[in-house]
Amino acid sequence: MAIARLHGGPLDGQVLPLEDPQLDRMIVPYSETQVVYERKGSPENTGDGDGPTEAEFWFVESEDDIDPYSDTARDRR
């Protein structure tokens, strides 16, 4: 089992399962668009007894503009 820790962008702080710890880029669905994160550094905790392998991914771009206020109460009227 491996996990991806996401930094920056709309999914900052999220932890997602990672099938391949050597993956360099993730495209993740977000609302009605997709966001792109790239791995920085080498995977950590790669030994047998030190917990799940972790890789840090940093926000690069989104497919469309992301409006953080698009789901507020005023927009649902």
Coordinates of N, CA, C and O in Angstrom, one line a residue:
M1 N 0.8 -1.2 0.0 CA 0.0 0.0 0.0 C 0.9 1.2 0.0 O 1.9 1.3 0.7
A2 N 0.5 2.2 -0.8 CA 1.2 3.5 -0.9 C 0.2 4.6 -0.8 O -0.9 4.4 -1.2
I3 N 0.6 5.8 -0.3 CA -0.3 6.9 -0.2 C 0.4 8.1 -0.9 O 1.6 8.2 -0.9
A4 N -0.4 9.0 -1.4 CA 0.0 10.3 -2.0 C -0.5 11.4 -1.1 O -1.7 11.5 -0.8
R5 N 0.4 12.2 -0.6 CA 0.1 13.4 0.2 C 0.1 14.6 -0.8 O 1.1 14.9 -1.4
L6 N -1.1 15.3 -0.9 CA -1.3 16.4 -1.8 C -1.0 17.7 -1.2 O -1.5 17.9 0.0
H7 N -0.3 18.6 -1.9 CA 0.1 19.9 -1.4 C -0.3 21.0 -2.4 O -0.1 20.8 -3.6
G8 N -0.9 22.0 -1.9 CA -1.3 23.1 -2.7 C -2.6 22.8 -3.5 O -3.1 21.7 -3.5
G9 N -3.1 23.8 -4.2 CA -4.3 23.6 -5.0 C -5.5 23.3 -4.1 O -5.5 23.4 -2.9
P10 N -6.6 22.9 -4.8 CA -7.9 22.7 -4.1 C -7.9 21.5 -3.2 O -8.8 21.3 -2.3
L11 N -7.0 20.5 -3.4 CA -7.0 19.3 -2.6 C -5.9 19.3 -1.5 O -5.5 18.2 -1.1
D12 N -5.4 20.5 -1.2 CA -4.3 20.6 -0.2 C -4.6 19.8 1.1 O -5.7 20.0 1.6
G13 N -3.6 19.0 1.5 CA -3.8 18.3 2.7 C -4.5 16.9 2.6 O -4.5 16.1 3.5
Q14 N -5.0 16.6 1.4 CA -5.7 15.3 1.2 C -4.6 14.2 1.1 O -3.5 14.4 0.6
V15 N -5.0 13.0 1.5 CA -4.2 11.8 1.3 C -5.0 10.8 0.5 O -6.1 10.5 0.8
L16 N -4.4 10.4 -0.6 CA -5.1 9.4 -1.5 C -4.2 8.2 -1.7 O -3.0 8.2 -1.6
P17 N -4.9 7.0 -1.9 CA -4.2 5.8 -2.2 C -3.4 5.9 -3.5 O -3.9 6.6 -4.4
L18 N -2.3 5.3 -3.5 CA -1.4 5.4 -4.7 C -1.0 4.0 -5.1 O -0.3 3.3 -4.4
E19 N -1.5 3.6 -6.3 CA -1.3 2.2 -6.7 C 0.2 2.0 -7.1 O 0.8 0.9 -6.8
D20 N 0.9 3.0 -7.7 CA 2.2 2.8 -8.1 C 3.1 3.9 -7.4 O 3.0 5.1 -7.7
P21 N 3.9 3.6 -6.4 CA 4.7 4.6 -5.7 C 5.7 5.3 -6.6 O 6.3 6.3 -6.2
Q22 N 6.0 4.8 -7.8 CA 6.9 5.4 -8.7 C 6.2 6.4 -9.7 O 6.8 7.0 -10.5
L23 N 4.9 6.6 -9.5 CA 4.1 7.5 -10.4 C 4.6 8.9 -10.2 O 4.9 9.3 -9.1
D24 N 4.8 9.6 -11.3 CA 5.3 11.0 -11.3 C 4.2 12.0 -11.4 O 4.5 13.2 -11.0
R25 N 3.1 11.7 -11.9 CA 2.0 12.7 -12.1 C 0.7 12.1 -11.8 O 0.4 11.0 -12.2
M26 N -0.2 12.9 -11.2 CA -1.6 12.4 -10.9 C -2.6 13.4 -11.5 O -2.4 14.6 -11.3
I27 N -3.6 12.9 -12.2 CA -4.7 13.7 -12.6 C -5.9 13.3 -11.8 O -6.3 12.1 -11.9
V28 N -6.4 14.2 -11.0 CA -7.5 13.9 -10.0 C -8.7 14.6 -10.4 O -8.7 15.8 -10.6
P29 N -9.9 14.0 -10.4 CA -11.1 14.7 -10.6 C -11.4 15.7 -9.5 O -11.2 15.3 -8.3
Y30 N -11.9 16.8 -9.8 CA -12.3 17.8 -8.8 C -13.5 18.6 -9.3 O -13.4 19.3 -10.3
S31 N -14.6 18.5 -8.6 CA -15.9 19.1 -9.1 C -16.2 18.7 -10.5 O -16.3 17.5 -10.8
E32 N -16.3 19.7 -11.4 CA -16.6 19.4 -12.8 C -15.3 19.5 -13.7 O -15.4 19.6 -14.9
T33 N -14.2 19.5 -13.1 CA -12.9 19.6 -13.8 C -11.9 18.6 -13.3 O -12.3 17.6 -12.6
Q34 N -10.7 18.7 -13.6 CA -9.6 17.9 -13.1 C -8.4 18.7 -12.7 O -8.2 19.8 -13.3
V35 N -7.7 18.3 -11.7 CA -6.5 19.0 -11.3 C -5.3 18.0 -11.4 O -5.4 16.8 -11.3
V36 N -4.1 18.7 -11.6 CA -2.9 17.9 -11.9 C -1.9 18.2 -10.8 O -1.7 19.3 -10.4
Y37 N -1.4 17.1 -10.2 CA -0.3 17.1 -9.2 C 0.9 16.4 -9.7 O 0.7 15.3 -10.4
E38 N 2.1 16.8 -9.4 CA 3.3 16.2 -9.8 C 4.1 15.8 -8.5 O 4.1 16.5 -7.5
R39 N 4.7 14.6 -8.6 CA 5.5 14.1 -7.4 C 6.8 15.0 -7.3 O 7.5 15.3 -8.3
K40 N 7.2 15.3 -6.1 CA 8.4 16.0 -5.8 C 9.2 15.1 -4.8 O 8.7 14.7 -3.8
G41 N 10.4 14.7 -5.1 CA 11.2 13.9 -4.2 C 11.0 12.4 -4.5 O 10.2 12.0 -5.3
S42 N 11.6 11.7 -3.6 CA 11.6 10.2 -3.7 C 10.5 9.7 -2.7 O 10.3 10.3 -1.7
P43 N 9.9 8.5 -3.0 CA 9.0 7.9 -2.0 C 9.7 7.7 -0.6 O 10.9 7.4 -0.6
E44 N 9.0 7.8 0.4 CA 9.5 7.6 1.8 C 8.8 6.4 2.4 O 7.8 5.9 1.9
N45 N 9.4 5.9 3.4 CA 8.9 4.7 4.1 C 8.8 3.5 3.2 O 7.8 2.9 3.1
T46 N 9.9 3.2 2.5 CA 9.8 2.1 1.5 C 10.2 0.7 2.1 O 10.2 -0.3 1.4
G47 N 10.6 0.7 3.4 CA 10.9 -0.6 4.0 C 9.7 -1.4 4.4 O 8.6 -1.0 4.3
D48 N 10.0 -2.6 4.8 CA 8.9 -3.5 5.2 C 8.2 -3.2 6.5 O 7.0 -3.4 6.6
G49 N 8.9 -2.6 7.4 CA 8.3 -2.3 8.7 C 8.1 -0.9 9.1 O 7.9 -0.6 10.3
D50 N 8.1 0.0 8.2 CA 8.0 1.4 8.5 C 6.7 2.1 8.1 O 6.7 3.3 7.8
G51 N 5.7 1.4 7.9 CA 4.4 1.9 7.5 C 4.3 2.0 6.0 O 5.1 1.6 5.2
P52 N 3.1 2.6 5.5 CA 2.9 2.7 4.1 C 3.9 3.6 3.4 O 4.3 4.6 4.0
T53 N 4.2 3.3 2.2 CA 5.1 4.1 1.4 C 4.4 5.4 1.1 O 3.2 5.4 0.8
E54 N 5.0 6.6 1.2 CA 4.4 7.9 1.0 C 5.2 8.6 -0.1 O 6.4 8.6 -0.1
A55 N 4.4 9.3 -0.9 CA 5.0 10.2 -1.9 C 4.3 11.6 -1.8 O 3.1 11.6 -1.7
E56 N 5.1 12.6 -1.9 CA 4.5 14.0 -1.9 C 4.2 14.5 -3.3 O 5.1 14.4 -4.2
F57 N 3.0 15.0 -3.5 CA 2.6 15.5 -4.8 C 2.2 17.0 -4.6 O 1.5 17.3 -3.7
W58 N 2.7 17.8 -5.6 CA 2.4 19.2 -5.5 C 1.5 19.7 -6.7 O 1.7 19.2 -7.8
F59 N 0.6 20.6 -6.4 CA -0.3 21.1 -7.4 C 0.4 21.8 -8.5 O 1.3 22.6 -8.3
V60 N 0.0 21.5 -9.8 CA 0.6 22.1 -11.0 C -0.4 23.0 -11.7 O -0.2 24.1 -12.0
E61 N -1.6 22.4 -12.0 CA -2.6 23.1 -12.8 C -3.9 22.5 -12.7 O -4.1 21.4 -12.2
S62 N -5.0 23.2 -13.2 CA -6.3 22.6 -13.3 C -6.7 22.7 -14.7 O -6.3 23.6 -15.5
E63 N -7.6 21.8 -15.1 CA -8.1 21.8 -16.5 C -8.9 23.1 -16.8 O -8.8 23.6 -17.9
D64 N -9.7 23.5 -15.9 CA -10.5 24.7 -16.0 C -10.2 25.6 -14.8 O -9.6 25.2 -13.9
D65 N -10.7 26.9 -14.9 CA -10.6 27.8 -13.8 C -11.3 27.2 -12.6 O -12.4 26.7 -12.7
I66 N -10.8 27.3 -11.4 CA -11.4 26.9 -10.2 C -11.9 28.1 -9.4 O -11.1 29.0 -9.1
D67 N -13.2 28.1 -9.2 CA -13.8 29.2 -8.4 C -14.2 28.7 -7.0 O -15.1 27.9 -6.8
P68 N -13.4 29.1 -6.0 CA -13.6 28.5 -4.7 C -15.0 28.9 -4.1 O -15.4 28.4 -3.1
Y69 N -15.6 29.9 -4.7 CA -16.9 30.4 -4.1 C -18.1 29.9 -4.9 O -19.2 30.3 -4.7
S70 N -17.9 28.9 -5.9 CA -19.0 28.5 -6.7 C -20.0 27.6 -6.0 O -21.1 27.4 -6.5
D71 N -19.7 27.2 -4.8 CA -20.7 26.4 -4.1 C -21.1 27.0 -2.8 O -21.4 26.4 -1.8
T72 N -21.2 28.3 -2.8 CA -21.7 29.1 -1.6 C -23.2 29.2 -1.7 O -23.8 29.0 -2.8
A73 N -23.8 29.5 -0.6 CA -25.3 29.6 -0.5 C -25.8 30.7 -1.5 O -26.9 30.5 -2.1
R74 N -25.1 31.8 -1.7 CA -25.6 32.8 -2.6 C -25.7 32.3 -4.0 O -26.5 32.8 -4.8
D75 N -24.9 31.4 -4.4 CA -24.9 30.9 -5.8 C -26.0 29.8 -6.0 O -26.4 29.5 -7.1
R76 N -26.6 29.3 -4.9 CA -27.6 28.3 -5.1 C -29.0 28.9 -5.1 O -30.0 28.2 -5.1
R77 N -29.2 30.2 -5.0 CA -30.5 30.8 -5.0 C -31.1 30.8 -6.3 O -30.6 30.8 -7.4

